[in-house]
GROMACS .gro file of C-alpha atoms in nm:
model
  232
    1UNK     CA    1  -6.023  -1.283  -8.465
    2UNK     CA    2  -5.768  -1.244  -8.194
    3UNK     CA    3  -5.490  -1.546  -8.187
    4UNK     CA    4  -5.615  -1.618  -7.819
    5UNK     CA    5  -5.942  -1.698  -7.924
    6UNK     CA    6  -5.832  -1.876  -8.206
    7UNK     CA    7  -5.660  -2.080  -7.995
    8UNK     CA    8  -5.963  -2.118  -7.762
    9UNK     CA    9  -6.128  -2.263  -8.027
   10UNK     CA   10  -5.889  -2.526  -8.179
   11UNK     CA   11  -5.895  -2.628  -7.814
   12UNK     CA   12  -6.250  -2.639  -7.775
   13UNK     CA   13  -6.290  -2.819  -8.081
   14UNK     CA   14  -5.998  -3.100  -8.004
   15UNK     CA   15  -6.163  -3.155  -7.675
   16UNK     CA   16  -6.499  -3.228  -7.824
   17UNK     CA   17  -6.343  -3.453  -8.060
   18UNK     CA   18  -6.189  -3.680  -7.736
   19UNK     CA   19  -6.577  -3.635  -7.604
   20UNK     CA   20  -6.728  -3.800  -7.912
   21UNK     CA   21  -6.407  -4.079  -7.952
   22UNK     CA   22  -6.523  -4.195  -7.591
   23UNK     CA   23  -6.840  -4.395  -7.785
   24UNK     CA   24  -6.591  -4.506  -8.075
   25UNK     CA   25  -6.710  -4.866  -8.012
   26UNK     CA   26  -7.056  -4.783  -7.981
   27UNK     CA   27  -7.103  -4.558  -8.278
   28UNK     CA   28  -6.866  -4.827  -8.507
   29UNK     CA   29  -7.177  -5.111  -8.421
   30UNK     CA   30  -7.393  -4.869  -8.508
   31UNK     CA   31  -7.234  -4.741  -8.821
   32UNK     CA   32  -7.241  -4.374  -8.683
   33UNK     CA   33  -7.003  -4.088  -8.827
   34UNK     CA   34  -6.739  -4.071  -8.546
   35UNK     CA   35  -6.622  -3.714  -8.554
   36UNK     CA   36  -6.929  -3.479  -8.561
   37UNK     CA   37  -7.229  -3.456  -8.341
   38UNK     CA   38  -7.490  -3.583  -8.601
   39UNK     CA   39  -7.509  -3.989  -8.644
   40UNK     CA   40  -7.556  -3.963  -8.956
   41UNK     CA   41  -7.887  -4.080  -8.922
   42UNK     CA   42  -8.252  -3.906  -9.048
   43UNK     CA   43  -8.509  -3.831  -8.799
   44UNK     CA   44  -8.677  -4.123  -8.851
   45UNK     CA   45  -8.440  -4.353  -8.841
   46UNK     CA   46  -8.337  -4.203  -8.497
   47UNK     CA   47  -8.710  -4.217  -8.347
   48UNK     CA   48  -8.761  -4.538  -8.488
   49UNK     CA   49  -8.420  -4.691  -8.269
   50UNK     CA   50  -8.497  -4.496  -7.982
   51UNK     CA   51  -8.868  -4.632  -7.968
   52UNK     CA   52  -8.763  -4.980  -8.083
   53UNK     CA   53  -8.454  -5.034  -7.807
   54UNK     CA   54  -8.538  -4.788  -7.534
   55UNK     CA   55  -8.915  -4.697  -7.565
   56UNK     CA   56  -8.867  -4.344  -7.626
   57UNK     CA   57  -9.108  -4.190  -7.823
   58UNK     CA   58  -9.091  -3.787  -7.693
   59UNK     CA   59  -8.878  -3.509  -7.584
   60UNK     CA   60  -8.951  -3.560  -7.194
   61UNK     CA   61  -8.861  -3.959  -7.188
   62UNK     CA   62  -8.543  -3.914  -7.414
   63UNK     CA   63  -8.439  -3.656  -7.101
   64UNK     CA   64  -8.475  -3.935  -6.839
   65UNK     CA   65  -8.295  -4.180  -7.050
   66UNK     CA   66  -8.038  -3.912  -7.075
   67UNK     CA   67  -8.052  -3.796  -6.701
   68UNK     CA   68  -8.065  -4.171  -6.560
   69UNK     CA   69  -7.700  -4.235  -6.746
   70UNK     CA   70  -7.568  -3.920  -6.676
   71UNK     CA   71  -7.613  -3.998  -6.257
   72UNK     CA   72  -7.645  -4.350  -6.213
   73UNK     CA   73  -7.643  -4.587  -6.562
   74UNK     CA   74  -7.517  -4.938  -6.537
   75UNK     CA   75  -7.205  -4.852  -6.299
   76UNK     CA   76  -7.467  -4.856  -6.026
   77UNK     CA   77  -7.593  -5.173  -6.053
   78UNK     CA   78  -7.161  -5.241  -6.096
   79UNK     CA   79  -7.087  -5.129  -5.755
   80UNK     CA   80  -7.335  -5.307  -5.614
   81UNK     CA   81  -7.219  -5.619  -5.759
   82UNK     CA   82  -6.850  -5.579  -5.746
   83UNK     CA   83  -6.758  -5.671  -5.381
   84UNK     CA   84  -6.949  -5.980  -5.384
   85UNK     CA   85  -6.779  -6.074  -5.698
   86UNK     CA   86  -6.426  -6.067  -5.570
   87UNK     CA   87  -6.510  -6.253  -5.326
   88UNK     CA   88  -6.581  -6.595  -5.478
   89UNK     CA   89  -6.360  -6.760  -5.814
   90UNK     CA   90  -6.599  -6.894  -5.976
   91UNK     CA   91  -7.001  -6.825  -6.118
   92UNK     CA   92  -7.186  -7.040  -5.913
   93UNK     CA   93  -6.992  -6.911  -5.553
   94UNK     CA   94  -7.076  -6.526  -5.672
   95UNK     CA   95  -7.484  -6.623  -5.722
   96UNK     CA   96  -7.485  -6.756  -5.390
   97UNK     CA   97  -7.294  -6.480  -5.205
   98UNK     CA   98  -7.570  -6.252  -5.401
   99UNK     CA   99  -7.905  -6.459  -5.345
  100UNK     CA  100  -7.774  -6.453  -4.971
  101UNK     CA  101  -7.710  -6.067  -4.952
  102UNK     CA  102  -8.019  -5.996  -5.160
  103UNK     CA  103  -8.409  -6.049  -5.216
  104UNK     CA  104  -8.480  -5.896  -5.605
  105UNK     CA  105  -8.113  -6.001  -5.730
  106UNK     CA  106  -8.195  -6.122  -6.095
  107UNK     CA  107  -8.030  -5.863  -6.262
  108UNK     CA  108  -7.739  -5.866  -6.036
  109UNK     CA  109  -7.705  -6.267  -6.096
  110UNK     CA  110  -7.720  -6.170  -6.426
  111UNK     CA  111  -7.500  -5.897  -6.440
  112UNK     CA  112  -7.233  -6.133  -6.206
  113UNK     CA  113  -7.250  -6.445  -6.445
  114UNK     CA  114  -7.190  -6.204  -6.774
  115UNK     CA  115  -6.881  -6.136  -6.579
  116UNK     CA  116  -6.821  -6.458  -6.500
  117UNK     CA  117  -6.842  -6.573  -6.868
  118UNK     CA  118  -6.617  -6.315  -7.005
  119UNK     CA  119  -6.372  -6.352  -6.768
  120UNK     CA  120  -6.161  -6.628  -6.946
  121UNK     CA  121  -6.184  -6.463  -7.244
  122UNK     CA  122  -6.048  -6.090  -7.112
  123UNK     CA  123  -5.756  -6.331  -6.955
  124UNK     CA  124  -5.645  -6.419  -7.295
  125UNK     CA  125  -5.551  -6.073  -7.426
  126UNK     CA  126  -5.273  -5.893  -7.207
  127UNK     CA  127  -5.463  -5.601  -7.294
  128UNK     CA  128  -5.773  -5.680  -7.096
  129UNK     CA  129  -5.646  -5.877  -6.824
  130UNK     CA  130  -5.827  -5.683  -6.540
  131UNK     CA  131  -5.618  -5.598  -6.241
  132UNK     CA  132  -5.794  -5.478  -5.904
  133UNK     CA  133  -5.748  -5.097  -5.979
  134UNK     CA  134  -5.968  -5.187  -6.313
  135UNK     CA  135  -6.229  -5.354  -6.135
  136UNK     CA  136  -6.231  -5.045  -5.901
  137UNK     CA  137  -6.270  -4.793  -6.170
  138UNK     CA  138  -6.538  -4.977  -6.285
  139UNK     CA  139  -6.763  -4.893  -6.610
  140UNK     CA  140  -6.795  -4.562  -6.608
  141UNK     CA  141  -6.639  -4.554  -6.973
  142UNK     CA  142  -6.924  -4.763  -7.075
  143UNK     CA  143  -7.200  -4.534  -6.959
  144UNK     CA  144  -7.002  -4.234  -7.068
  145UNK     CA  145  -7.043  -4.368  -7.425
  146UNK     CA  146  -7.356  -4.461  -7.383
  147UNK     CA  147  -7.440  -4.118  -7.270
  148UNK     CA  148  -7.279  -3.973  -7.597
  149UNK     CA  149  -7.447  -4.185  -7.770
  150UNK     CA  150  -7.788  -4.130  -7.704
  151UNK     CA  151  -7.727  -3.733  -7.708
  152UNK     CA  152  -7.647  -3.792  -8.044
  153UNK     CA  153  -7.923  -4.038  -8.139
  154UNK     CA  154  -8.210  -3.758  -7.975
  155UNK     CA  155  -8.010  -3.504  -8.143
  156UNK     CA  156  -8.091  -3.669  -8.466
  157UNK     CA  157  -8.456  -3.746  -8.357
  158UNK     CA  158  -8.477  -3.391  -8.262
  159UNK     CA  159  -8.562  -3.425  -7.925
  160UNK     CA  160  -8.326  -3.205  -7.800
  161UNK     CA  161  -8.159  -2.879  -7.952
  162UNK     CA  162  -7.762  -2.875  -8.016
  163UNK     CA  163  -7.653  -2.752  -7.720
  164UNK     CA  164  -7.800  -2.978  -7.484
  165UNK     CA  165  -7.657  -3.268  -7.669
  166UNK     CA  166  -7.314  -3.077  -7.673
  167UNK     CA  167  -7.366  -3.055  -7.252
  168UNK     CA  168  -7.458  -3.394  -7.249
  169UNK     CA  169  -7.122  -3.461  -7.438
  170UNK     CA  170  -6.927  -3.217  -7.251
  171UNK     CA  171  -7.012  -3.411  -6.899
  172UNK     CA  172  -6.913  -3.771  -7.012
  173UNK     CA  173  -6.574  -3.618  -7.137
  174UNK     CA  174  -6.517  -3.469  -6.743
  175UNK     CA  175  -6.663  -3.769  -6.609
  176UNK     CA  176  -6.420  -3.952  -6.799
  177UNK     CA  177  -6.114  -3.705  -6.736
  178UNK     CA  178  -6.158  -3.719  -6.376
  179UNK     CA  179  -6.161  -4.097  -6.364
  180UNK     CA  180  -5.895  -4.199  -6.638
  181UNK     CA  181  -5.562  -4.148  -6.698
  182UNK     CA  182  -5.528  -4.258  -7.063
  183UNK     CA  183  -5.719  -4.447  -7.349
  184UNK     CA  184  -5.579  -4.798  -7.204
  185UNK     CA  185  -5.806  -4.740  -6.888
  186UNK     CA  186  -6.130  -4.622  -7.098
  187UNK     CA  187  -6.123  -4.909  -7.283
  188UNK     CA  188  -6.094  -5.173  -6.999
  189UNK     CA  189  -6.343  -4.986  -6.828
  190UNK     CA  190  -6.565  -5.010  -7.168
  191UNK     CA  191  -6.474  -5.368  -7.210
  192UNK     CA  192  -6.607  -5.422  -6.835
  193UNK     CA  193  -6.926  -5.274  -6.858
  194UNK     CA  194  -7.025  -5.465  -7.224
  195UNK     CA  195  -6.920  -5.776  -7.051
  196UNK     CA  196  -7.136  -5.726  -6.804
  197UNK     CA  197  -7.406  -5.634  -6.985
  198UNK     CA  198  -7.404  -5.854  -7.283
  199UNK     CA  199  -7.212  -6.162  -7.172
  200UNK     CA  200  -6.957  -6.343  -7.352
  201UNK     CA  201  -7.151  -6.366  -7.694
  202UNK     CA  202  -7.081  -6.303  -8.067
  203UNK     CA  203  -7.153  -5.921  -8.021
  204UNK     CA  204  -6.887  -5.882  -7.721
  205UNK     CA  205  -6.616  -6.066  -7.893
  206UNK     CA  206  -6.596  -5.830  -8.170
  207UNK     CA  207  -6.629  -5.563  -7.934
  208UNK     CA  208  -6.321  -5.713  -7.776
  209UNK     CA  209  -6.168  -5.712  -8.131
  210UNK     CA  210  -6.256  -5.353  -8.255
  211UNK     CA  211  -6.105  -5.236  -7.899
  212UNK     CA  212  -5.780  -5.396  -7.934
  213UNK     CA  213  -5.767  -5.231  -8.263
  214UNK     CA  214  -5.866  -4.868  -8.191
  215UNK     CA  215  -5.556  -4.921  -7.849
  216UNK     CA  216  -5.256  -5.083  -8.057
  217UNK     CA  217  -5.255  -5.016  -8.412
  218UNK     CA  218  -5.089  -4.703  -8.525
  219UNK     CA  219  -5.383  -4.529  -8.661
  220UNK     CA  220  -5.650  -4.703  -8.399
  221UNK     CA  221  -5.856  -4.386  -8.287
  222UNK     CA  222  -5.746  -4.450  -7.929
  223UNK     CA  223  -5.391  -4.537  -7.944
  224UNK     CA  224  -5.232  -4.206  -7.862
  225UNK     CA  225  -5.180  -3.981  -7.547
  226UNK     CA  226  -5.501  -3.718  -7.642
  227UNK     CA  227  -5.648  -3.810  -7.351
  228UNK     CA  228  -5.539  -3.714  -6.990
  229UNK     CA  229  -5.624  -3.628  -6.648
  230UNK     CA  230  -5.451  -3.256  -6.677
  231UNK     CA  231  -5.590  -3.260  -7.012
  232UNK     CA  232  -5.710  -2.827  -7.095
   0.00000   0.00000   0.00000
Protein backbone atom coordinates (compact mmCIF):
# COMPACT_ATOMS: atom_id res chain seq x y z
CA UNK A 1 0.00 0.00 0.00
CA UNK A 2 1.29 3.30 -1.22
CA UNK A 3 2.10 5.96 1.79
CA UNK A 4 -0.56 8.33 0.07
CA UNK A 5 -3.20 6.05 0.55
CA UNK A 6 -2.15 5.16 3.78
CA UNK A 7 -2.47 8.43 4.64
CA UNK A 8 -5.92 8.69 2.99
CA UNK A 9 -7.00 6.32 5.24
CA UNK A 10 -5.76 7.43 8.72
CA UNK A 11 -7.58 10.54 7.53
CA UNK A 12 -10.64 8.94 6.60
CA UNK A 13 -10.72 7.06 9.64
CA UNK A 14 -9.96 10.25 12.13
CA UNK A 15 -12.71 12.05 10.39
CA UNK A 16 -15.24 9.37 11.04
CA UNK A 17 -14.20 9.25 14.50
CA UNK A 18 -15.17 13.36 14.90
CA UNK A 19 -18.57 12.09 12.93
CA UNK A 20 -19.48 9.55 15.61
CA UNK A 21 -18.05 12.01 18.80
CA UNK A 22 -20.80 14.53 17.48
CA UNK A 23 -23.62 12.07 19.44
CA UNK A 24 -21.11 11.64 22.49
CA UNK A 25 -23.98 12.77 24.77
CA UNK A 26 -26.50 10.84 23.15
CA UNK A 27 -24.77 7.51 22.86
CA UNK A 28 -23.31 8.05 26.82
CA UNK A 29 -27.46 8.05 27.93
CA UNK A 30 -27.76 5.34 25.98
CA UNK A 31 -24.77 3.36 27.03
CA UNK A 32 -23.59 3.03 23.31
CA UNK A 33 -19.81 2.18 22.33
CA UNK A 34 -18.59 5.68 21.25
CA UNK A 35 -15.94 4.95 18.68
CA UNK A 36 -17.30 2.38 16.14
CA UNK A 37 -20.40 2.32 14.07
CA UNK A 38 -22.18 -0.59 15.92
CA UNK A 39 -24.09 0.46 19.39
CA UNK A 40 -23.25 -2.25 20.78
CA UNK A 41 -26.58 -3.36 20.79
CA UNK A 42 -28.28 -6.93 19.26
CA UNK A 43 -30.89 -6.71 16.71
CA UNK A 44 -33.44 -6.95 18.96
CA UNK A 45 -32.63 -4.75 21.29
CA UNK A 46 -32.31 -2.14 18.43
CA UNK A 47 -35.92 -2.98 16.87
CA UNK A 48 -37.35 -3.15 20.11
CA UNK A 49 -36.08 0.92 20.91
CA UNK A 50 -36.80 1.96 17.60
CA UNK A 51 -40.50 0.55 17.77
CA UNK A 52 -40.87 1.52 21.44
CA UNK A 53 -39.60 5.48 21.05
CA UNK A 54 -40.09 6.19 17.38
CA UNK A 55 -42.61 3.58 15.97
CA UNK A 56 -40.35 2.09 13.58
CA UNK A 57 -40.87 -1.27 12.88
CA UNK A 58 -39.30 -1.67 8.96
CA UNK A 59 -36.66 -0.70 6.60
CA UNK A 60 -38.88 2.04 4.70
CA UNK A 61 -40.03 4.03 8.08
CA UNK A 62 -36.45 3.88 9.68
CA UNK A 63 -35.51 5.88 6.13
CA UNK A 64 -38.04 8.68 6.85
CA UNK A 65 -36.99 8.95 10.38
CA UNK A 66 -33.56 9.19 8.94
CA UNK A 67 -34.45 11.51 5.92
CA UNK A 68 -36.81 13.87 8.13
CA UNK A 69 -33.50 14.68 10.50
CA UNK A 70 -31.20 14.78 7.87
CA UNK A 71 -33.42 17.99 6.10
CA UNK A 72 -35.48 19.43 8.61
CA UNK A 73 -35.35 17.67 12.44
CA UNK A 74 -36.07 19.82 15.41
CA UNK A 75 -33.98 23.00 14.11
CA UNK A 76 -37.08 23.65 12.05
CA UNK A 77 -39.49 23.93 14.47
CA UNK A 78 -36.16 26.20 16.23
CA UNK A 79 -36.24 28.77 13.62
CA UNK A 80 -39.59 29.14 13.71
CA UNK A 81 -39.60 29.81 17.28
CA UNK A 82 -36.48 31.77 17.72
CA UNK A 83 -37.45 35.36 16.66
CA UNK A 84 -40.43 35.43 18.73
CA UNK A 85 -38.39 34.32 21.60
CA UNK A 86 -35.96 37.18 21.63
CA UNK A 87 -38.37 39.25 21.60
CA UNK A 88 -40.01 38.96 25.02
CA UNK A 89 -37.81 38.22 28.69
CA UNK A 90 -39.80 36.19 30.13
CA UNK A 91 -42.23 32.68 29.45
CA UNK A 92 -45.46 34.01 29.63
CA UNK A 93 -44.56 37.32 27.05
CA UNK A 94 -43.01 34.56 24.42
CA UNK A 95 -46.59 32.32 24.55
CA UNK A 96 -48.40 35.31 23.79
CA UNK A 97 -46.21 36.74 20.98
CA UNK A 98 -46.68 32.93 19.60
CA UNK A 99 -50.55 32.29 20.21
CA UNK A 100 -50.79 35.81 18.40
CA UNK A 101 -48.53 34.89 15.34
CA UNK A 102 -49.96 31.38 15.21
CA UNK A 103 -53.16 29.04 15.06
CA UNK A 104 -51.64 25.15 15.81
CA UNK A 105 -48.73 26.58 18.17
CA UNK A 106 -48.67 23.81 20.97
CA UNK A 107 -45.52 22.49 20.18
CA UNK A 108 -43.99 25.80 19.62
CA UNK A 109 -45.39 26.99 23.24
CA UNK A 110 -43.88 24.06 24.25
CA UNK A 111 -40.77 24.15 22.62
CA UNK A 112 -40.54 28.23 23.84
CA UNK A 113 -41.31 27.47 27.62
CA UNK A 114 -38.52 24.42 27.63
CA UNK A 115 -36.39 27.33 26.71
CA UNK A 116 -37.70 29.43 29.00
CA UNK A 117 -37.10 26.95 31.90
CA UNK A 118 -33.59 26.19 31.09
CA UNK A 119 -32.62 29.45 30.64
CA UNK A 120 -31.57 30.26 34.31
CA UNK A 121 -29.94 27.27 34.57
CA UNK A 122 -27.55 27.65 31.16
CA UNK A 123 -26.88 31.30 32.89
CA UNK A 124 -25.18 29.65 35.72
CA UNK A 125 -22.34 27.91 33.87
CA UNK A 126 -20.03 30.42 31.84
CA UNK A 127 -19.88 27.66 29.54
CA UNK A 128 -23.46 27.76 28.40
CA UNK A 129 -24.31 31.23 28.76
CA UNK A 130 -25.88 31.69 25.23
CA UNK A 131 -24.84 34.78 23.38
CA UNK A 132 -26.90 35.93 20.16
CA UNK A 133 -24.48 34.22 17.62
CA UNK A 134 -25.49 30.83 19.68
CA UNK A 135 -29.02 31.37 19.45
CA UNK A 136 -28.41 32.01 15.68
CA UNK A 137 -26.59 28.84 15.04
CA UNK A 138 -29.22 27.18 16.55
CA UNK A 139 -29.50 23.20 17.15
CA UNK A 140 -28.21 21.83 14.41
CA UNK A 141 -25.61 19.89 16.71
CA UNK A 142 -28.53 18.33 18.30
CA UNK A 143 -30.11 16.88 15.20
CA UNK A 144 -26.72 16.03 13.84
CA UNK A 145 -26.41 13.60 16.79
CA UNK A 146 -29.53 12.56 16.59
CA UNK A 147 -29.00 11.70 13.02
CA UNK A 148 -25.86 9.57 14.02
CA UNK A 149 -27.60 8.13 16.30
CA UNK A 150 -30.33 6.57 14.73
CA UNK A 151 -27.96 5.43 11.69
CA UNK A 152 -26.40 3.53 14.19
CA UNK A 153 -29.45 2.22 16.06
CA UNK A 154 -31.04 0.88 12.27
CA UNK A 155 -27.64 -0.23 11.60
CA UNK A 156 -27.93 -2.52 14.52
CA UNK A 157 -31.63 -3.40 13.72
CA UNK A 158 -30.46 -4.08 10.29
CA UNK A 159 -32.50 -1.87 8.52
CA UNK A 160 -30.00 -0.44 6.60
CA UNK A 161 -26.59 -1.88 5.19
CA UNK A 162 -23.13 -0.22 6.40
CA UNK A 163 -22.72 2.16 4.04
CA UNK A 164 -25.80 3.97 4.22
CA UNK A 165 -25.35 4.40 7.89
CA UNK A 166 -21.67 5.54 7.15
CA UNK A 167 -23.48 8.36 4.54
CA UNK A 168 -25.82 9.12 7.04
CA UNK A 169 -22.75 9.76 9.39
CA UNK A 170 -20.68 11.34 6.84
CA UNK A 171 -23.53 14.25 6.27
CA UNK A 172 -24.02 15.25 10.00
CA UNK A 173 -20.12 15.58 10.22
CA UNK A 174 -20.35 18.32 7.00
CA UNK A 175 -23.41 19.64 8.34
CA UNK A 176 -21.63 20.19 11.40
CA UNK A 177 -18.22 21.43 9.76
CA UNK A 178 -19.92 23.97 7.80
CA UNK A 179 -21.75 25.42 10.76
CA UNK A 180 -19.11 25.16 13.69
CA UNK A 181 -15.97 26.33 14.36
CA UNK A 182 -14.92 24.15 17.33
CA UNK A 183 -16.34 21.64 19.99
CA UNK A 184 -17.36 24.78 22.33
CA UNK A 185 -20.05 25.73 19.61
CA UNK A 186 -21.37 21.95 19.09
CA UNK A 187 -22.01 21.63 22.43
CA UNK A 188 -24.02 24.90 23.05
CA UNK A 189 -25.76 24.17 20.05
CA UNK A 190 -26.47 20.48 21.61
CA UNK A 191 -27.27 21.96 24.92
CA UNK A 192 -29.91 24.27 23.00
CA UNK A 193 -31.73 21.83 21.22
CA UNK A 194 -32.13 19.22 24.54
CA UNK A 195 -33.34 22.23 26.33
CA UNK A 196 -35.74 22.75 24.07
CA UNK A 197 -36.85 19.58 23.73
CA UNK A 198 -36.81 18.13 27.14
CA UNK A 199 -37.10 21.14 29.43
CA UNK A 200 -35.25 21.83 32.46
CA UNK A 201 -35.71 18.26 34.08
CA UNK A 202 -33.52 15.60 35.78
CA UNK A 203 -32.48 14.16 32.30
CA UNK A 204 -31.20 17.73 30.94
CA UNK A 205 -29.27 18.57 33.98
CA UNK A 206 -27.02 15.72 33.65
CA UNK A 207 -26.87 16.35 30.13
CA UNK A 208 -25.64 19.77 31.16
CA UNK A 209 -23.14 17.91 33.44
CA UNK A 210 -21.73 15.18 31.04
CA UNK A 211 -21.22 18.27 28.49
CA UNK A 212 -19.21 20.35 30.70
CA UNK A 213 -17.17 17.33 31.22
CA UNK A 214 -16.52 16.01 27.68
CA UNK A 215 -15.47 20.47 26.92
CA UNK A 216 -13.08 21.12 30.05
CA UNK A 217 -11.49 18.19 31.46
CA UNK A 218 -8.29 17.10 29.94
CA UNK A 219 -9.36 13.84 28.62
CA UNK A 220 -13.27 15.01 27.98
CA UNK A 221 -13.84 13.58 24.35
CA UNK A 222 -14.52 17.12 23.14
CA UNK A 223 -12.00 19.24 24.73
CA UNK A 224 -9.45 19.53 21.98
CA UNK A 225 -9.09 21.37 18.55
CA UNK A 226 -10.12 17.95 16.23
CA UNK A 227 -12.76 19.69 15.05
CA UNK A 228 -12.71 22.66 12.53
CA UNK A 229 -14.20 24.47 9.76
CA UNK A 230 -10.96 23.84 7.33
CA UNK A 231 -10.91 20.56 8.89
CA UNK A 232 -9.56 17.70 5.59
Amino acid sequence: MSKKRENSQSTNAEIRKIALSISYPLAIELGFDTEQLSTGWDTEEAREYLLKKWNIKERDLAKELLHYIEQEGERATYQIILPYFLLAEDKENRKKILEERYMAIDRFIRYSDNLSDCLPCLKDTGIFSPKKSDYERGTLAWDMALLVTIARISFDAKYIEEKEALQYIDTAYEHCRRTFRNWNEIGKSFVLGEAMRKGNDLSFAKTLVLIQIALTQDNGIWNNDSFKNDTP
